[in-house]
mmCIF file of C-alpha atoms in Angstrom:
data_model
loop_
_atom_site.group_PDB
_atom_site.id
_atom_site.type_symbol
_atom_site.label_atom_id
_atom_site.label_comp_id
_atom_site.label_asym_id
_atom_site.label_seq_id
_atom_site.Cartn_x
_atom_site.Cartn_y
_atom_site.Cartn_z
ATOM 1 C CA UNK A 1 0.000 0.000 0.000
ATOM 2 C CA UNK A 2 1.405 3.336 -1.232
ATOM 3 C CA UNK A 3 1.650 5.736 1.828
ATOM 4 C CA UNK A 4 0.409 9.245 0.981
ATOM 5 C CA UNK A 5 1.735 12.783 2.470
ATOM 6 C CA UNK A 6 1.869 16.074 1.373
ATOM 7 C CA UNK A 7 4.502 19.035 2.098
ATOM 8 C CA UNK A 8 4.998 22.867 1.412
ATOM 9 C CA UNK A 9 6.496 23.334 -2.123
ATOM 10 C CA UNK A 10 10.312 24.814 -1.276
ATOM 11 C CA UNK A 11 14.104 24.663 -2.218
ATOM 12 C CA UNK A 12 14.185 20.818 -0.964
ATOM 13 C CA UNK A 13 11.283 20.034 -3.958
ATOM 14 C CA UNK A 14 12.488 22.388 -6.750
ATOM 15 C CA UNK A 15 14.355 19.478 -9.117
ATOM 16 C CA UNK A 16 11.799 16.617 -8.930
ATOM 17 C CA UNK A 17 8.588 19.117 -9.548
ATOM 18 C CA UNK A 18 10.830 20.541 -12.298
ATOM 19 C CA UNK A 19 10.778 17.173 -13.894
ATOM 20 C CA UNK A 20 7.175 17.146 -13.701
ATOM 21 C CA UNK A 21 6.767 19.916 -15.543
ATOM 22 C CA UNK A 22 8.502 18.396 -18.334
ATOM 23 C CA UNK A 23 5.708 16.216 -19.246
ATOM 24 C CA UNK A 24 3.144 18.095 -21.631
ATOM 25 C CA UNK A 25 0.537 17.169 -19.837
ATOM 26 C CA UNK A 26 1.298 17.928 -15.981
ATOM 27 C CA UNK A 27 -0.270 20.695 -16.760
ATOM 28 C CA UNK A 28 -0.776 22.075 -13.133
ATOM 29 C CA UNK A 29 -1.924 25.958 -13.574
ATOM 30 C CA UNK A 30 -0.847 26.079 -16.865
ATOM 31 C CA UNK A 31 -1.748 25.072 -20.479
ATOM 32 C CA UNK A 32 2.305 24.845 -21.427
ATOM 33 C CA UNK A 33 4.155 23.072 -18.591
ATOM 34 C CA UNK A 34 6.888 21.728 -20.990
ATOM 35 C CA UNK A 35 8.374 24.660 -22.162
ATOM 36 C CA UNK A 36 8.329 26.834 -18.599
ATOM 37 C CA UNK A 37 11.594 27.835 -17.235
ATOM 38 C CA UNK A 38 12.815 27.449 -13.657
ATOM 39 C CA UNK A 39 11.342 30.721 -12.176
ATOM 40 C CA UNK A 40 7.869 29.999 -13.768
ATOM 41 C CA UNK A 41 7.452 26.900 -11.986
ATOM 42 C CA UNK A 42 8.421 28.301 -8.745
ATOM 43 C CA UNK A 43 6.109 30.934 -9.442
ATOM 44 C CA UNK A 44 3.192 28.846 -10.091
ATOM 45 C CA UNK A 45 3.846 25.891 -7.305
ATOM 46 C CA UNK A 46 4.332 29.004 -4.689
ATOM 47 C CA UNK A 47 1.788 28.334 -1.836
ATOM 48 C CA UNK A 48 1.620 24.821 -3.403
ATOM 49 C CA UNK A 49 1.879 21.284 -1.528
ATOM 50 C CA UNK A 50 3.900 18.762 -3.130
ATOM 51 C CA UNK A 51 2.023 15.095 -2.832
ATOM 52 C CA UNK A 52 4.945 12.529 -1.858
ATOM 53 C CA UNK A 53 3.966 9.010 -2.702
ATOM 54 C CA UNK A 54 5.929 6.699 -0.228
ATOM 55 C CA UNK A 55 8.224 9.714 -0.256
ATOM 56 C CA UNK A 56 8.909 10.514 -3.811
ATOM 57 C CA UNK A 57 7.461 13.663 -5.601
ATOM 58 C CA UNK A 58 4.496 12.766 -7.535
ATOM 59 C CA UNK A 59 1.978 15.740 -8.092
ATOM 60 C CA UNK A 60 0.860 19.582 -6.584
ATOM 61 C CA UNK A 61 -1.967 20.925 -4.876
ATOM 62 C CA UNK A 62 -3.694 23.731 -3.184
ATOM 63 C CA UNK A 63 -6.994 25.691 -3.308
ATOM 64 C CA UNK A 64 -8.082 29.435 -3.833
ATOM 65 C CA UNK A 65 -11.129 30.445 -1.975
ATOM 66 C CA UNK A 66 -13.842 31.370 -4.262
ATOM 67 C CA UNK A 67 -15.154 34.883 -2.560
ATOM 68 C CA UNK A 68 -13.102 37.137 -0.978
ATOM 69 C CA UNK A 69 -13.780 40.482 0.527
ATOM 70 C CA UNK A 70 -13.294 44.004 -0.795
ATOM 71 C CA UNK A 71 -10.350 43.912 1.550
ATOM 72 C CA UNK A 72 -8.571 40.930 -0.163
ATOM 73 C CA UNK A 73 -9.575 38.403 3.051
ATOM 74 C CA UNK A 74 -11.178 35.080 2.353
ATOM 75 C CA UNK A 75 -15.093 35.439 3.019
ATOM 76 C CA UNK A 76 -14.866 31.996 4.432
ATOM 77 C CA UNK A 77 -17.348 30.923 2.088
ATOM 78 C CA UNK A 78 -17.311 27.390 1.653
ATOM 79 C CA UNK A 79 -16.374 27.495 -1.972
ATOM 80 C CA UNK A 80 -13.030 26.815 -3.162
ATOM 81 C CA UNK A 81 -11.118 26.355 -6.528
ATOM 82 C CA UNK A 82 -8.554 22.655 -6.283
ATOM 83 C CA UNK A 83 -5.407 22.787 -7.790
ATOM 84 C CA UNK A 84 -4.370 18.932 -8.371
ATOM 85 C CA UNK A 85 -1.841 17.693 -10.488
ATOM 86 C CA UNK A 86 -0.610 14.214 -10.409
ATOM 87 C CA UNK A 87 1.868 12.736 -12.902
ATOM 88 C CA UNK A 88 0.738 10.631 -15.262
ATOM 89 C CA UNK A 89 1.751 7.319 -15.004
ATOM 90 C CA UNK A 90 0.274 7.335 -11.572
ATOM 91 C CA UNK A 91 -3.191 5.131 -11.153
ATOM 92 C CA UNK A 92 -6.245 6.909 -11.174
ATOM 93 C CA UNK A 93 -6.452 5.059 -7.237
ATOM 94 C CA UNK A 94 -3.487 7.199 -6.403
ATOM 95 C CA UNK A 95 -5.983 10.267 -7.774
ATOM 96 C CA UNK A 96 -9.054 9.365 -5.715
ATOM 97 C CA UNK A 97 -6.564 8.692 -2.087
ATOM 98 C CA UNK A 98 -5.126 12.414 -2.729
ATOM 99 C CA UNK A 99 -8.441 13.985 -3.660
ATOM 100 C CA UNK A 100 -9.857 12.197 -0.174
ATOM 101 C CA UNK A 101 -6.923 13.378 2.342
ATOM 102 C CA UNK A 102 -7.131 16.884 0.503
ATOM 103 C CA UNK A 103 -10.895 16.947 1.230
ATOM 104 C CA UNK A 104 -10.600 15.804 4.779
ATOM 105 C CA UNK A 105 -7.505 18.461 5.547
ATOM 106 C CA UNK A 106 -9.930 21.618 4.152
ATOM 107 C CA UNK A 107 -12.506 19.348 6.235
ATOM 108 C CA UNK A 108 -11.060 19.671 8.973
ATOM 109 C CA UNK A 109 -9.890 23.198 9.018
ATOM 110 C CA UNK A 110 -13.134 25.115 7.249
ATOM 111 C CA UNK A 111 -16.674 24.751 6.321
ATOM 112 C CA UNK A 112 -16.505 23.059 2.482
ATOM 113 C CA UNK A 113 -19.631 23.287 0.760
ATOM 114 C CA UNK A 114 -18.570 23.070 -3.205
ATOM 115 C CA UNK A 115 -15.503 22.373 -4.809
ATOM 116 C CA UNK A 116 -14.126 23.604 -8.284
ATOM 117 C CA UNK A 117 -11.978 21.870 -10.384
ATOM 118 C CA UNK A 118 -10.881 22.901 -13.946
ATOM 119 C CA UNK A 119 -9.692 21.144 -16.578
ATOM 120 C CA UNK A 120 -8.481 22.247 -19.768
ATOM 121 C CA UNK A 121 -10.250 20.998 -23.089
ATOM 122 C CA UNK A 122 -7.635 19.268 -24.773
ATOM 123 C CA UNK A 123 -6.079 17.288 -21.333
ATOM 124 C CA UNK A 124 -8.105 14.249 -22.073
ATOM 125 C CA UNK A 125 -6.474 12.498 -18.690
ATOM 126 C CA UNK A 126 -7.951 15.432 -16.727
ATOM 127 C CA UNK A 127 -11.148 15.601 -17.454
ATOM 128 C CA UNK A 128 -11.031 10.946 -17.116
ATOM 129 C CA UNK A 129 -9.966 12.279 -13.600
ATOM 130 C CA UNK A 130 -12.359 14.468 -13.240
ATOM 131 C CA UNK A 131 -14.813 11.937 -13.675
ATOM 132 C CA UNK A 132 -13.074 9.173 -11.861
ATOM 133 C CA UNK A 133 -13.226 11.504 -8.702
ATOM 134 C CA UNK A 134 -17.050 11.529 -9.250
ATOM 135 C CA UNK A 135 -17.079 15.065 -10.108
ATOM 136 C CA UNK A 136 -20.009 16.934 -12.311
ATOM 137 C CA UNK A 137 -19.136 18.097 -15.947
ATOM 138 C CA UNK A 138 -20.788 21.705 -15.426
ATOM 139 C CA UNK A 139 -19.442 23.362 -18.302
ATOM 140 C CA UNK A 140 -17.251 24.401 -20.693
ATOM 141 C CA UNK A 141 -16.113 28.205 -21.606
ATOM 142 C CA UNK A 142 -15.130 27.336 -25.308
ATOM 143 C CA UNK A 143 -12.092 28.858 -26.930
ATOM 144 C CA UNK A 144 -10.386 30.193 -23.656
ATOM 145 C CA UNK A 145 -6.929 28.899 -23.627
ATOM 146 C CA UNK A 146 -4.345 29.213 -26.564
ATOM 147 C CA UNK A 147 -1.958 25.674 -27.173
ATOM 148 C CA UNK A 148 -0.278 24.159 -30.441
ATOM 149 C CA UNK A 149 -1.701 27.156 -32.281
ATOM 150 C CA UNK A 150 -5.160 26.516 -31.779
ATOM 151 C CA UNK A 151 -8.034 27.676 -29.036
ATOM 152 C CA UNK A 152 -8.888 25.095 -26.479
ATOM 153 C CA UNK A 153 -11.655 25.492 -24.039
ATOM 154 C CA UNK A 154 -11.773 24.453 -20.327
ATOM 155 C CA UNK A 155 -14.139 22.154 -18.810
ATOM 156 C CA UNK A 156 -15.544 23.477 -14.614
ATOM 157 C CA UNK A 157 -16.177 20.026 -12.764
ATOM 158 C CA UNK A 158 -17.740 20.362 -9.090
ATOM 159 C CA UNK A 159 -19.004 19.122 -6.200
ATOM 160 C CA UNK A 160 -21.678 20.312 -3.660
ATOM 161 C CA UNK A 161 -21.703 19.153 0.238
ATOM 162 C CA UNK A 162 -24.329 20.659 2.835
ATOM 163 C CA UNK A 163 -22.100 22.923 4.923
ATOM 164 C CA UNK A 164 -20.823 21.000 8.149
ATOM 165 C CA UNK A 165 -18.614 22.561 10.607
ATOM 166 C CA UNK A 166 -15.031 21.583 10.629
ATOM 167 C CA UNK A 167 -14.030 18.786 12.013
ATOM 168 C CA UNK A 168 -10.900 20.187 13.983
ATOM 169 C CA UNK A 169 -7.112 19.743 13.360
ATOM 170 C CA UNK A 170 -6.266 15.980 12.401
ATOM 171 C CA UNK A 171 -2.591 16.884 11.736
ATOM 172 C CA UNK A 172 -1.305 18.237 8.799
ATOM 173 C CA UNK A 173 -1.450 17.216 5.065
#
């Protein structure tokens, strides 16, 4: 059984979530992974957890709340955007065990009534995980996203809870 944890992106993780940016399709807030520099992808994993699987580098994730105040502070709505990125050759089990401890960590810390999740038009093996998470196809905003010289659209998945109160720190993930 593969043993799942999560860390803060940082120095220690730069190399080996470099190399997963060099696949065309870890495409992990952004349509063009493979041709990014060093400085781009610390940019975009910034604020980003790396997913370890039995201790090796395997994917990103985090979440943006949905509503935030005038002021720039989180409204504490309930309704957040996920971030998840898992390399490729990983099994769409390894998928559903992350989305589940990411879940129950924003659980545990904050009400979490509906979940975003947005997948580009051409990344065929995101929207099959989109689906294999049990997440709703709710639309698609056509011709929003440039890549090999065409327009792509991107597909919003989601999922709505009733609003429970958190659960309380479980420890960290």
């Amino acid at each position: 059984m593969v043993e799942f944890e999560s860390r803060p992106y940082g120095p220690e993780y730069e190399d080996p979530v470099g190399r997963l940016f060099e696949s065309s399709d870890f495409c992990y807030r952004t349509t063009i992974p493979m041709t990014l520099g060093h400085a781009d992808i610390r940019r975009l994993a910034a604020g980003s957890r790396v997913v370890l699987a039995d201790g090796l580098p395997v994917g990103l994730w985090s979440v943006d709340s949905l509503l935030w105040s005038a002021a720039g502070q989180d409204v504490h709505s309930g309704l957040y955007l996920l971030h998840l990125r898992l390399a490729s050759f990983v099994p769409v089990e390894w998928w559903r065990a992350v989305y589940r401890r990411v879940l129950d960590h924003l659980r545990d810390r904050q009400e979490v009534a509906r979940i975003s999740f947005e997948v580009n038009e051409f990344d065929l093996l995101g929207q099959d995980v989109a689906e294999a998470l049990g997440l709703r196809a709710e639309g698609l905003l056509p011709d929003l996203v440039e890549r090999d010289g065409r327009r792509w659209g991107r597909w919003t998945y989601g999922a709505v809870w009733p609003v429970a109160a958190p659960a309380g720190r479980r420890g960290d993930w």
